[in-house]
Coordinates of C-alpha atoms and ligand atoms in Angstrom, one line a residue:
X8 CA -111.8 -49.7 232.9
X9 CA -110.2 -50.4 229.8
X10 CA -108.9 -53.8 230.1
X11 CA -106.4 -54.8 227.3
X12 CA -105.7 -58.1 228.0
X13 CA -109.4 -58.9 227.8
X14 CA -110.1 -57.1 224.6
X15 CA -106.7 -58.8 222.9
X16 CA -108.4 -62.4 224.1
X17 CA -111.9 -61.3 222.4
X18 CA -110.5 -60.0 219.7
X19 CA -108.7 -63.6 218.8
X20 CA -111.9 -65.5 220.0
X21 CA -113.8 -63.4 217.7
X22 CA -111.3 -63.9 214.7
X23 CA -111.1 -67.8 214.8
X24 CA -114.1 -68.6 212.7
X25 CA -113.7 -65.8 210.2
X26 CA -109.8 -65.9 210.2
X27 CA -110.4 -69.1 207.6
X28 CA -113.1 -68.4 206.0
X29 CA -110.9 -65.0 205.0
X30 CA -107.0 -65.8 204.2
X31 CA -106.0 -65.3 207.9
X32 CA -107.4 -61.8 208.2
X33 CA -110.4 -60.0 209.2
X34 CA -111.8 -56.8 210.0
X35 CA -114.7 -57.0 212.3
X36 CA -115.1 -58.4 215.8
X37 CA -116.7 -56.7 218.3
X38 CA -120.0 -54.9 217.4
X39 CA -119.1 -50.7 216.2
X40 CA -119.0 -48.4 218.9
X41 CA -121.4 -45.3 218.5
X42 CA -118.8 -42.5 219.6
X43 CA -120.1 -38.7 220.4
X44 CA -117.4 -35.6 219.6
X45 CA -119.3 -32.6 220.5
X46 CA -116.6 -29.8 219.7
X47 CA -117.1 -26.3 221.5
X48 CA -115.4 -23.9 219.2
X49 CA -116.6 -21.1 221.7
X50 CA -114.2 -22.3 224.3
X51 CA -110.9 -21.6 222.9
X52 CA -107.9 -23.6 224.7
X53 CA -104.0 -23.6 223.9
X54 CA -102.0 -22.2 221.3
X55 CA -100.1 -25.2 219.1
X56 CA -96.9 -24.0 218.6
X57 CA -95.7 -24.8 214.7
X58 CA -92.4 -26.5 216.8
X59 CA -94.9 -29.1 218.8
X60 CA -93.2 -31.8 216.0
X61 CA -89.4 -32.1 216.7
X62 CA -86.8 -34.6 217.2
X63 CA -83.7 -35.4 219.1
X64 CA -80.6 -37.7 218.6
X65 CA -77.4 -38.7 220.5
X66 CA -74.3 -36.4 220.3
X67 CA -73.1 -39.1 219.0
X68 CA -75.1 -39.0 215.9
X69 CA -72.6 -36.0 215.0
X70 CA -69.4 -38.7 215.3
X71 CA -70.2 -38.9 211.3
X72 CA -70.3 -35.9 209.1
X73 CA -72.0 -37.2 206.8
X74 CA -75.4 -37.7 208.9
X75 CA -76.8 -34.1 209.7
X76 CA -75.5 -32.8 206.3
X77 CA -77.1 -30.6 203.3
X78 CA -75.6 -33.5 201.5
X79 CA -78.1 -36.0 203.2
X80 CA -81.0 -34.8 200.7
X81 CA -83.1 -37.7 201.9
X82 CA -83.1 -36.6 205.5
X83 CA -83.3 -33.1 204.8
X84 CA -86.6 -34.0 202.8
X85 CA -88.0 -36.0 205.7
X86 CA -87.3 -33.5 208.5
X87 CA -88.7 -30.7 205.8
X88 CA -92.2 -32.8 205.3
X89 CA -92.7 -33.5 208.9
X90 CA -92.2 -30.2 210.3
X91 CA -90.7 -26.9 208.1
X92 CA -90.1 -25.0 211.9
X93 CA -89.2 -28.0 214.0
X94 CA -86.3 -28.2 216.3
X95 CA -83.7 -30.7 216.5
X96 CA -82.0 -31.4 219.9
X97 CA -78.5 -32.8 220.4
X98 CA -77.9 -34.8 223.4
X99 CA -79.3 -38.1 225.2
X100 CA -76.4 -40.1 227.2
X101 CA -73.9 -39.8 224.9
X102 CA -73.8 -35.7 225.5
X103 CA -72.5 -36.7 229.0
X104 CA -69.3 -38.2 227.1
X105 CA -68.0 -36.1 224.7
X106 CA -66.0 -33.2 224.7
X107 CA -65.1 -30.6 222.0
X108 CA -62.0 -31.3 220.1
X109 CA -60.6 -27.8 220.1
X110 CA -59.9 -27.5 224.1
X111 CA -57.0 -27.5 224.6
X112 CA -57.4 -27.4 228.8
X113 CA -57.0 -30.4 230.9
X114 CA -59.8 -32.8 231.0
X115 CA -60.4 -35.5 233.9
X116 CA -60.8 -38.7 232.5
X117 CA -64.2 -40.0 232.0
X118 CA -65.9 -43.3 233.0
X119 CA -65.8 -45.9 230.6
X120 CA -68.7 -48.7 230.5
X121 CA -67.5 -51.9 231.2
X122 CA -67.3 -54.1 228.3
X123 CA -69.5 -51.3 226.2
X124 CA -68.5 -49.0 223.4
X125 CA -70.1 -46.3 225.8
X126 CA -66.8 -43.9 225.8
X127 CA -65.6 -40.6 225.4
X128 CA -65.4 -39.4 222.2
X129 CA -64.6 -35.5 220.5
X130 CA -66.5 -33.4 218.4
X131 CA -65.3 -32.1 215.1
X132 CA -65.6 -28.9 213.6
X133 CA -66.8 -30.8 210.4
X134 CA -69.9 -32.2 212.4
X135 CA -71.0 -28.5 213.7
X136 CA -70.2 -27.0 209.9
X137 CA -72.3 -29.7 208.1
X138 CA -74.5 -29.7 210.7
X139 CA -75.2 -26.0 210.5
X140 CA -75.8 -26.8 206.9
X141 CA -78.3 -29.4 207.8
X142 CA -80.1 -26.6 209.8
X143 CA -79.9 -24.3 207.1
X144 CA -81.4 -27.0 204.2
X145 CA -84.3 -28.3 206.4
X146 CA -85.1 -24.7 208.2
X147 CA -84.9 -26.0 212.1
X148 CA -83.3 -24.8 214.9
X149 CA -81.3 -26.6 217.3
X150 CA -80.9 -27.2 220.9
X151 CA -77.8 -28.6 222.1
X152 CA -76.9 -30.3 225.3
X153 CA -73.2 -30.2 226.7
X154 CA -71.2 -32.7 229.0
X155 CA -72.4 -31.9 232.2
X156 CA -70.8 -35.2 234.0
X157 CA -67.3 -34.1 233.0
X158 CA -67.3 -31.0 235.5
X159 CA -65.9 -28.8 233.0
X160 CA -67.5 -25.4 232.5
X161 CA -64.6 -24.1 230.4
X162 CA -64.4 -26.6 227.5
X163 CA -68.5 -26.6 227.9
X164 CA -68.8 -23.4 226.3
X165 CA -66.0 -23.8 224.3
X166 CA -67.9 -26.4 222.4
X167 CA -70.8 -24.2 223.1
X168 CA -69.5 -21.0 221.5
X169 CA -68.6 -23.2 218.7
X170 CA -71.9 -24.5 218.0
X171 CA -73.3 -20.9 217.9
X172 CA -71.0 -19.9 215.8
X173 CA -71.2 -22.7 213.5
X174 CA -75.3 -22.3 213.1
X175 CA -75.4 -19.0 214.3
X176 CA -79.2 -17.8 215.1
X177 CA -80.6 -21.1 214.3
X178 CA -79.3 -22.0 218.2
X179 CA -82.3 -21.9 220.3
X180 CA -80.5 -23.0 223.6
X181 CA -78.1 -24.7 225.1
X182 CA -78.6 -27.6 227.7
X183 CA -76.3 -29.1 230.4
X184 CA -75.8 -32.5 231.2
X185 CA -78.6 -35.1 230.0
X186 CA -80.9 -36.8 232.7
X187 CA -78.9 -35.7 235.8
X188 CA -81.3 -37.2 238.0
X189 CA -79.3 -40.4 236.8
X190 CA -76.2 -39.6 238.5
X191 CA -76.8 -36.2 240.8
X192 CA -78.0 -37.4 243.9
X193 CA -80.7 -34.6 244.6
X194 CA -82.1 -31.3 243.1
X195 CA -79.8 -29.5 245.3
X196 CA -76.3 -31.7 244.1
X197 CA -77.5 -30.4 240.3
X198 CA -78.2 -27.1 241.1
X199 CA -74.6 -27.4 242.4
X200 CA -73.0 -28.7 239.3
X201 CA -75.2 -26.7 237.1
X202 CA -75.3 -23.4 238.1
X203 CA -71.7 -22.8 237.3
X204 CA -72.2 -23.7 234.0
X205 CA -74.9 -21.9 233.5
X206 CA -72.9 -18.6 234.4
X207 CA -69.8 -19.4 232.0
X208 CA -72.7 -20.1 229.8
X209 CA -74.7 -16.4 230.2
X210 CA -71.0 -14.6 230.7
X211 CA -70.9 -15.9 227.0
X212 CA -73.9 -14.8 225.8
X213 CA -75.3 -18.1 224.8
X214 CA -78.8 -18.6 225.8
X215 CA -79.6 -21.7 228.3
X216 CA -82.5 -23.9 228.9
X217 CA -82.9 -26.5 231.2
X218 CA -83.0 -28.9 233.3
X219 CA -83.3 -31.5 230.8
X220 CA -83.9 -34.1 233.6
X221 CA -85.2 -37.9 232.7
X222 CA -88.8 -37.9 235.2
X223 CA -88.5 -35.8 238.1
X224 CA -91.3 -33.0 237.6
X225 CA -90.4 -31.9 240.8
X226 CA -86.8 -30.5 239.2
X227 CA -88.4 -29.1 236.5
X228 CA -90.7 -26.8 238.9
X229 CA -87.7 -26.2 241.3
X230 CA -85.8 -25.4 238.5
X231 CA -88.5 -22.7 237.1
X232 CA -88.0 -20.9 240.4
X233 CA -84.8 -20.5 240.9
X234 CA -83.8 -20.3 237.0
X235 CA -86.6 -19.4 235.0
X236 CA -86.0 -15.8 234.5
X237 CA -82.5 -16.9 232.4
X238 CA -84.3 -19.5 230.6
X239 CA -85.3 -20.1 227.0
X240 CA -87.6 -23.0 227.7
X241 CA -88.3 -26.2 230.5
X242 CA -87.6 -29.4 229.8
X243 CA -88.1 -33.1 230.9
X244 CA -87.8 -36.1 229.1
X245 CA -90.6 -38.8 228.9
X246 CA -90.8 -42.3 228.1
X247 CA -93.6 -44.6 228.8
X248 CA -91.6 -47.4 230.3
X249 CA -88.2 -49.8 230.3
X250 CA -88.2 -51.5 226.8
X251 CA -88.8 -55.1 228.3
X252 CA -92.1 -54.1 229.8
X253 CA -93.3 -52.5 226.6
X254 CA -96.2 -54.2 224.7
X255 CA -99.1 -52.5 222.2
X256 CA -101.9 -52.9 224.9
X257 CA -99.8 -51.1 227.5
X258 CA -98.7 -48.7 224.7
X259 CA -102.0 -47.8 223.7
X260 CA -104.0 -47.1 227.2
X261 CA -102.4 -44.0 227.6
X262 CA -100.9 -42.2 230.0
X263 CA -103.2 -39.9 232.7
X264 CA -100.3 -40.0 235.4
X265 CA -98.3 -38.1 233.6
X266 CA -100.3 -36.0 231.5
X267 CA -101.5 -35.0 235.5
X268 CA -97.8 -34.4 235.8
X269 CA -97.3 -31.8 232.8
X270 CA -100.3 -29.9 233.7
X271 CA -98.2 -29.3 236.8
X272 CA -95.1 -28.2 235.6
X273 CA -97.3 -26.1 232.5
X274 CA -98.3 -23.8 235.5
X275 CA -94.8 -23.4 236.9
X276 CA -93.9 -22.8 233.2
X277 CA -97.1 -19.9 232.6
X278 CA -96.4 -18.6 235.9
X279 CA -92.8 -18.1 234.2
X280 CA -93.7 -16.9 230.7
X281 CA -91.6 -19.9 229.9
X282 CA -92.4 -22.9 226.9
X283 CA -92.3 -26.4 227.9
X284 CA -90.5 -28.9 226.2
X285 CA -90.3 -32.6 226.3
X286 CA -86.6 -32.3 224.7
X287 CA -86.7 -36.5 224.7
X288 CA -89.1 -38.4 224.6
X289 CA -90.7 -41.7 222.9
X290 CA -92.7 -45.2 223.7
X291 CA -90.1 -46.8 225.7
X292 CA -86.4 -46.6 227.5
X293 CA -83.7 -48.9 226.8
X294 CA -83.6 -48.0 222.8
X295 CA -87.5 -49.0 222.5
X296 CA -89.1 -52.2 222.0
X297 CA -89.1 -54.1 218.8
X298 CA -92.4 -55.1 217.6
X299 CA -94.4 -52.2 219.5
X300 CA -92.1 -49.1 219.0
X301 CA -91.2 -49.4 215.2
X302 CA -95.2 -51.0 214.6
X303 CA -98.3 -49.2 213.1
X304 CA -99.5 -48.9 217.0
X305 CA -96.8 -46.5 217.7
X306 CA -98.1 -43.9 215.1
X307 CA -101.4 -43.6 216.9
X308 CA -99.6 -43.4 220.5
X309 CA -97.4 -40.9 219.0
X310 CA -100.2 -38.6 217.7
X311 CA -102.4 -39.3 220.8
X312 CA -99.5 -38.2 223.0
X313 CA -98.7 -35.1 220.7
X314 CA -102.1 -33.8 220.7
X315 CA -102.8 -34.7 224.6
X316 CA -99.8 -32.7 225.5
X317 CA -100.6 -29.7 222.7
X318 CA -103.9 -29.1 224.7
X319 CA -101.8 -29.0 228.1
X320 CA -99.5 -26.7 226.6
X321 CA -96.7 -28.4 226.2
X322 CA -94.8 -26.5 223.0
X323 CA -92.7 -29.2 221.4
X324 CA -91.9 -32.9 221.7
X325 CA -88.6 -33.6 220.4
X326 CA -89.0 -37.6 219.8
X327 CA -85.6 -39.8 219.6
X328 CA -83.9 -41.6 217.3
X329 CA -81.4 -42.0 215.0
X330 CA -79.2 -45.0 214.2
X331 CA -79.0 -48.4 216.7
X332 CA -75.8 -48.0 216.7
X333 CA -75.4 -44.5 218.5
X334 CA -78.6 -45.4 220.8
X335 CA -77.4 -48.4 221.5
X336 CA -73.9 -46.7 222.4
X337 CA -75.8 -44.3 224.7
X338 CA -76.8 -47.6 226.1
X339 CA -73.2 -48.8 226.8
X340 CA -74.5 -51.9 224.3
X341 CA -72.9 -52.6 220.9
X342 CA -75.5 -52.6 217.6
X343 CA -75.9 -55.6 216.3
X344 CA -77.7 -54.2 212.8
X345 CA -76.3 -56.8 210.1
X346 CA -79.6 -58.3 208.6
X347 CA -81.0 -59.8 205.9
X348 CA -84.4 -59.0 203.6
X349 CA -84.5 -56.1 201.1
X350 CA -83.1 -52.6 201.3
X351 CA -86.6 -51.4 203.5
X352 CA -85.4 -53.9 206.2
X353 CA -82.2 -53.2 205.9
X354 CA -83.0 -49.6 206.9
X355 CA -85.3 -50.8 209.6
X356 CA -82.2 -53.1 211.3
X357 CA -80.1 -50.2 210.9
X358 CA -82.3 -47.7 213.1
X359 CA -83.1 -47.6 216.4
X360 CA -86.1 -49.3 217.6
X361 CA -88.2 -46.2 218.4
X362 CA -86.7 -43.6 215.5
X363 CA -89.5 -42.2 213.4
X364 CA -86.9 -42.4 210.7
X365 CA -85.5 -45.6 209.4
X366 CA -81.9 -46.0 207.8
X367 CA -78.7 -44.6 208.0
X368 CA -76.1 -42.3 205.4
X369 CA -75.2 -45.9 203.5
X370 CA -78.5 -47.3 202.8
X371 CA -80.7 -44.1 203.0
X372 CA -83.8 -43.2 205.0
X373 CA -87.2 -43.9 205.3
X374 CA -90.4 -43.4 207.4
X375 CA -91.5 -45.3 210.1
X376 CA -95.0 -45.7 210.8
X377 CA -94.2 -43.3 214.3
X378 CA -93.6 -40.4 211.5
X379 CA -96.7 -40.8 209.8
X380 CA -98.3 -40.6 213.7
X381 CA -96.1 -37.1 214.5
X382 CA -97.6 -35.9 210.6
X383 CA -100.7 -36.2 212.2
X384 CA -101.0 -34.7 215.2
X385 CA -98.1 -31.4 213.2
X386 CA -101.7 -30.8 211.3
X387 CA -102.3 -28.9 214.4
X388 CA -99.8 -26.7 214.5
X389 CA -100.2 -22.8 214.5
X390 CA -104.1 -23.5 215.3
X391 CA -105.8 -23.3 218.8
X392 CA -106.9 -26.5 220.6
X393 CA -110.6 -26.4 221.4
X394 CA -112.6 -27.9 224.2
X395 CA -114.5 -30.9 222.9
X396 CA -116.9 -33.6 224.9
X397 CA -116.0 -37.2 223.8
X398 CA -118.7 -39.9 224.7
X399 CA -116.9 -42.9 223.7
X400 CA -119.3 -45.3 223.3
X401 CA -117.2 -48.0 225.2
X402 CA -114.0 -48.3 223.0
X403 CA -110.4 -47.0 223.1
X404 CA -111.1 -43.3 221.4
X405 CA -109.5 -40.2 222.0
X406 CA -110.7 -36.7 220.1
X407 CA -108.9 -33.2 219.7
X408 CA -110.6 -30.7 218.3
X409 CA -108.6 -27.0 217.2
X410 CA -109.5 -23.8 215.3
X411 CA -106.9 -22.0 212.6
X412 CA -109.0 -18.6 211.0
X413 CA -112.4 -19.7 210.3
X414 CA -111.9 -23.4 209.8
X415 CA -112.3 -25.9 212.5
X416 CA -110.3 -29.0 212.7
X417 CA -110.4 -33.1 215.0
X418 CA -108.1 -35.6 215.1
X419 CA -110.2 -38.8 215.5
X420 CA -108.0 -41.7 217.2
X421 CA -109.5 -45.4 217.3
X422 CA -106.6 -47.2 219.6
X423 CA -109.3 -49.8 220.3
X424 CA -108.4 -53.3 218.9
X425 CA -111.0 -54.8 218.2
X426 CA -113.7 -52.5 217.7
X427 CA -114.6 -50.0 214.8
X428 CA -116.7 -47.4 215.4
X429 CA -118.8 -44.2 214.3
X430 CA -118.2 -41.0 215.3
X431 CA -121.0 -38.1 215.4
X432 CA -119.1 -34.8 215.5
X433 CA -121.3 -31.5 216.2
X434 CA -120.6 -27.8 217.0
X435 CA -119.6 -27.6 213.3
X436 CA -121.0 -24.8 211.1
X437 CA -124.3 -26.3 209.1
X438 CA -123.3 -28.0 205.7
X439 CA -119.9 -27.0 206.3
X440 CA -117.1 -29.3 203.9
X441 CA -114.9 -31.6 205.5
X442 CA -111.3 -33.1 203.8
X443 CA -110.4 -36.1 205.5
X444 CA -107.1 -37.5 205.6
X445 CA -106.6 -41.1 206.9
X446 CA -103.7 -42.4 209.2
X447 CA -103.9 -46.2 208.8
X448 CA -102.3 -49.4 208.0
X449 CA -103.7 -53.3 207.9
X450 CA -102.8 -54.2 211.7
X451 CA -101.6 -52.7 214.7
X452 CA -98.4 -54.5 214.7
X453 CA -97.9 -53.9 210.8
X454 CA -94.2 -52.4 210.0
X455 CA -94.8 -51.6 206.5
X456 CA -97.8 -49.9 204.6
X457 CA -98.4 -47.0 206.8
X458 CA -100.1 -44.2 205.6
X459 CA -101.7 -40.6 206.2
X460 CA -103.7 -39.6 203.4
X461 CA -106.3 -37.9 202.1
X462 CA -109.3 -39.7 201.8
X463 CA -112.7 -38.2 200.9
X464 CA -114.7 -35.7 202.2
X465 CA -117.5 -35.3 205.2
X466 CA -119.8 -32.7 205.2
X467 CA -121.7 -31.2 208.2
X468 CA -125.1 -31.5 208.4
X469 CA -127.9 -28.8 208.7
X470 CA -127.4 -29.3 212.4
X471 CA -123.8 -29.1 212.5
X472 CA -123.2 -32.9 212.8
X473 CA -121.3 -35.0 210.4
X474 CA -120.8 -39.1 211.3
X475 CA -117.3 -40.9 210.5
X476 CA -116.7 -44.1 210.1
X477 CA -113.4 -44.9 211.9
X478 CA -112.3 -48.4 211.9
X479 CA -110.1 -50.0 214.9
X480 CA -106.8 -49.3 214.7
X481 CA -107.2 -45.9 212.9
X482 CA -107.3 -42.2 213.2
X483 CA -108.3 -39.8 211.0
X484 CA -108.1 -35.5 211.0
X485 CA -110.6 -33.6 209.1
X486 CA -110.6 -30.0 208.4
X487 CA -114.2 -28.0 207.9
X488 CA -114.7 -24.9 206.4
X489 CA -117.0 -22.5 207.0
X490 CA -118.1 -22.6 203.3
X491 CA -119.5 -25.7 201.9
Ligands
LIG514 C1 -82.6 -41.9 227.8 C2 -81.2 -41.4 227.4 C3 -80.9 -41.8 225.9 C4 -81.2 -43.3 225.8 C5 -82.6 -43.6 226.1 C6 -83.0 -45.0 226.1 O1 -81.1 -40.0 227.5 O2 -79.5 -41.5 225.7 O3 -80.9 -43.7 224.5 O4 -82.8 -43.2 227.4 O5 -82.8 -45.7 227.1 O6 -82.7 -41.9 229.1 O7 -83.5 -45.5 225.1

């Protein structure tokens, strides 16, 4: 069993004598594992679907103009290079709390948190125009959730109809209500609620997906029997665990439980026709934890999970983010972003903890080493995964391998901490040419100098095999062609 605690221990006995002798940093510890990645490109697995990388934010992201805007060139640009077909969901907590500014019906009033700045709060028509020009600029779609808690159909697709008519065909579904299992006492109490939304909804002709719930796979596979034949796709949220339990060991040993769980609900979802979709997801709950969620370790966690989901068949994982101060709002918490340091920190302080994007309309945007992570595992997308045998030689790997025409492609992930190791890939065509591209930064824990980049080329073999060196802390995704 993987043991992280143990290996972090090792790792700093190991470092002592060296850590002097080099400036306070050093590579090797524990001896290289010799890692086996036997790909079997005769035994064809999933589809990747180009949407697997995609991102959510609060509804009340949308409280400024200004933020999902064709003006906001730096976002557009960012959204563009990580995915050019992804899909952007609107929702989280603060879905549940606002209403659309051009009902004029009665509304009950809403709960406010104690002593929080979680409150109501209306939608403009500004938001939905700027942000169908945001759409338009960085060529995603959009899923949108509606106030569910309210108990108001009517203004629901109001606010709906709006949305669709602001982005027109760009509006891949609506949802309703964000993590019901949060205040809906059952399946059957949501059902309730739902279902006559859902009908005001279809009435409309606006397309609905759904359930949207936080964990409860169980709702998700009710919900595909009694709904799935009016649904665009399925939908849970996932996030490792609550914020204070968060650390990089826990982050990076994976998850088994619940990719058991998704390979669940994927078969409700075939036996439907229907996509999966985690429409929120990231490391962990309670606006993620600060030193593990915005560090180098959350890029490989992010690509691990992508790719680990990918061969389940899961079709797109929308991860959240956005600014602190509308996460934190979901959280019923005010932001507390003021900060000193240069205009990179700045833009770190002034994003959520977990956000793959950094920044904010004043100070502009930047990646976070999670982005580089999700640019990783996106290589994949439009290709077919590939069954592969990893022998990991005793450290913390994982291995995908995928097909796309004649060229075969692996993401190589070292989460290990302390060792390095070589990986011997086979089932690849003899001699054929390999481009590498690196995903790597000095430390787990590092916030800055992230990257994914090409680096080099490895070449098969007359036997198919081609060895990688793949340092701890490190992934890398190669691409052979047929040809050398
Ligand atoms: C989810 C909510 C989202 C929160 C997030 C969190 O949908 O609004 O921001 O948890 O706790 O459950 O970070």
């Amino acid at each position: 069993m993987f043991d992280p605690r143990r290996r972090q221990l090792l790792k700093a006995a190991a470092l002592l004598p060296l850590a002097a002798a080099t400036g306070g940093f050093a590579r090797a510890a524990a001896a290289p594992a010799e890692a086996r990645f036997a790909m079997q490109p005769d035994r064809p697995g999933r589809a990747v679907s180009p949407t697997l990388a995609s991102l959510s934010y609060e509804t009340l992201q949308l409280a400024d103009p200004a933020f999902f805007s064709p003006d906001n060139r730096e976002l557009v640009r960012l959204f563009r290079a990580l995915n050019p077909q992804g899909v952007l969901r609107i929702g989280g907590n603060t879905s549940d709390y606002a209403s659309w500014s051009g009902y004029r019906g009665a509304l009950p009033p809403q709960p406010v948190h104690e002593g929080g700045p979680q409150r109501p709060f209306a939608l403009q028509p500004q938001a939905l125009e700027a942000l169908a020009g945001f759409l338009r600029a960085t060529g995603w779609t959009l899923v949108f959730g509606v106030n569910l808690k309210i108990g108001v159909p009517a203004m629901a697709v109001e606010l709906a109809r709006a949305v669709r008519q602001a982005v027109g065909d760009r509006l891949l579904a609506i949802q309703i209500g964000n993590e019901a299992n949060n205040y809906e006492a059952d399946y059957a109490a949501f059902d309730a609620a739902w279902t006559p939304y859902a009908q005001a909804l279809r009435a409309a002709g606006l397309p609905a997906a759904g359930p949207d719930t936080g964990a409860n796979t169980d709702w998700v596979i009710e919900h595909a029997r009694r709904h799935g034949d009016a649904s665009v796709f399925l939908s849970r949220h996932y996030y490792r665990d609550a914020a204070p339990k968060g650390s990089i060991p826990d982050l990076l040993s994976g998850d088994a439980g619940f990719y058991a769980e998704v390979e669940r609900i994927v078969r409700a979802a075939d036996a439907r026709g229907l996509p999966l979709r985690l429409t929120e997801a990231n490391s962990y709950y309670f606006g993620g934890r600060d030193g593990v969620s915005n560090v180098f370790a959350s890029a490989l966690w992010g690509a691990d999970f992508m790719l680990a989901l990918a061969q389940r068949g899961v079709a797109g994982i929308h991860f959240h983010g956005g600014t602190l101060r509308s996460v934190e709002a979901s959280l019923g918490r005010a932001a507390n972003a003021a900060v000193a340091g240069d205009l990179q920190d700045r833009r770190d302080a002034a994003a959520s903890r977990y956000s793959a994007i950094a920044g904010d309309v004043a100070l502009g945007f930047q990646p976070r080493p999670l982005y580089h992570g999700l640019q990783l595992a996106q290589r994949f997308a439009g290709a077919r995964m590939l069954s592969g045998r990893l022998d990991a030689g005793g450290a913390n790997l994982t291995a995908y391998a995928a097909r796309r025409g004649d060229a075969l492609q692996a993401a190589l992930l070292n989460k290990d901490a302390a060792r390095d190791a070589a990986v011997t890939v086979s089932g690849l065509p003899a001699g054929a040419a390999g481009r590498v591209m690196r995903l790597r930064a000095d430390a787990l824990d590092s916030r800055r100098g992230v990257s994914f980049a090409e680096d080099g080329t490895a070449t098969a073999d007359a036997h198919g095999r081609c060895r990688l060196a793949l340092p701890r802390g490190s992934a890398a995704w190669v691409e052979w062609n047929r040809t050398a």
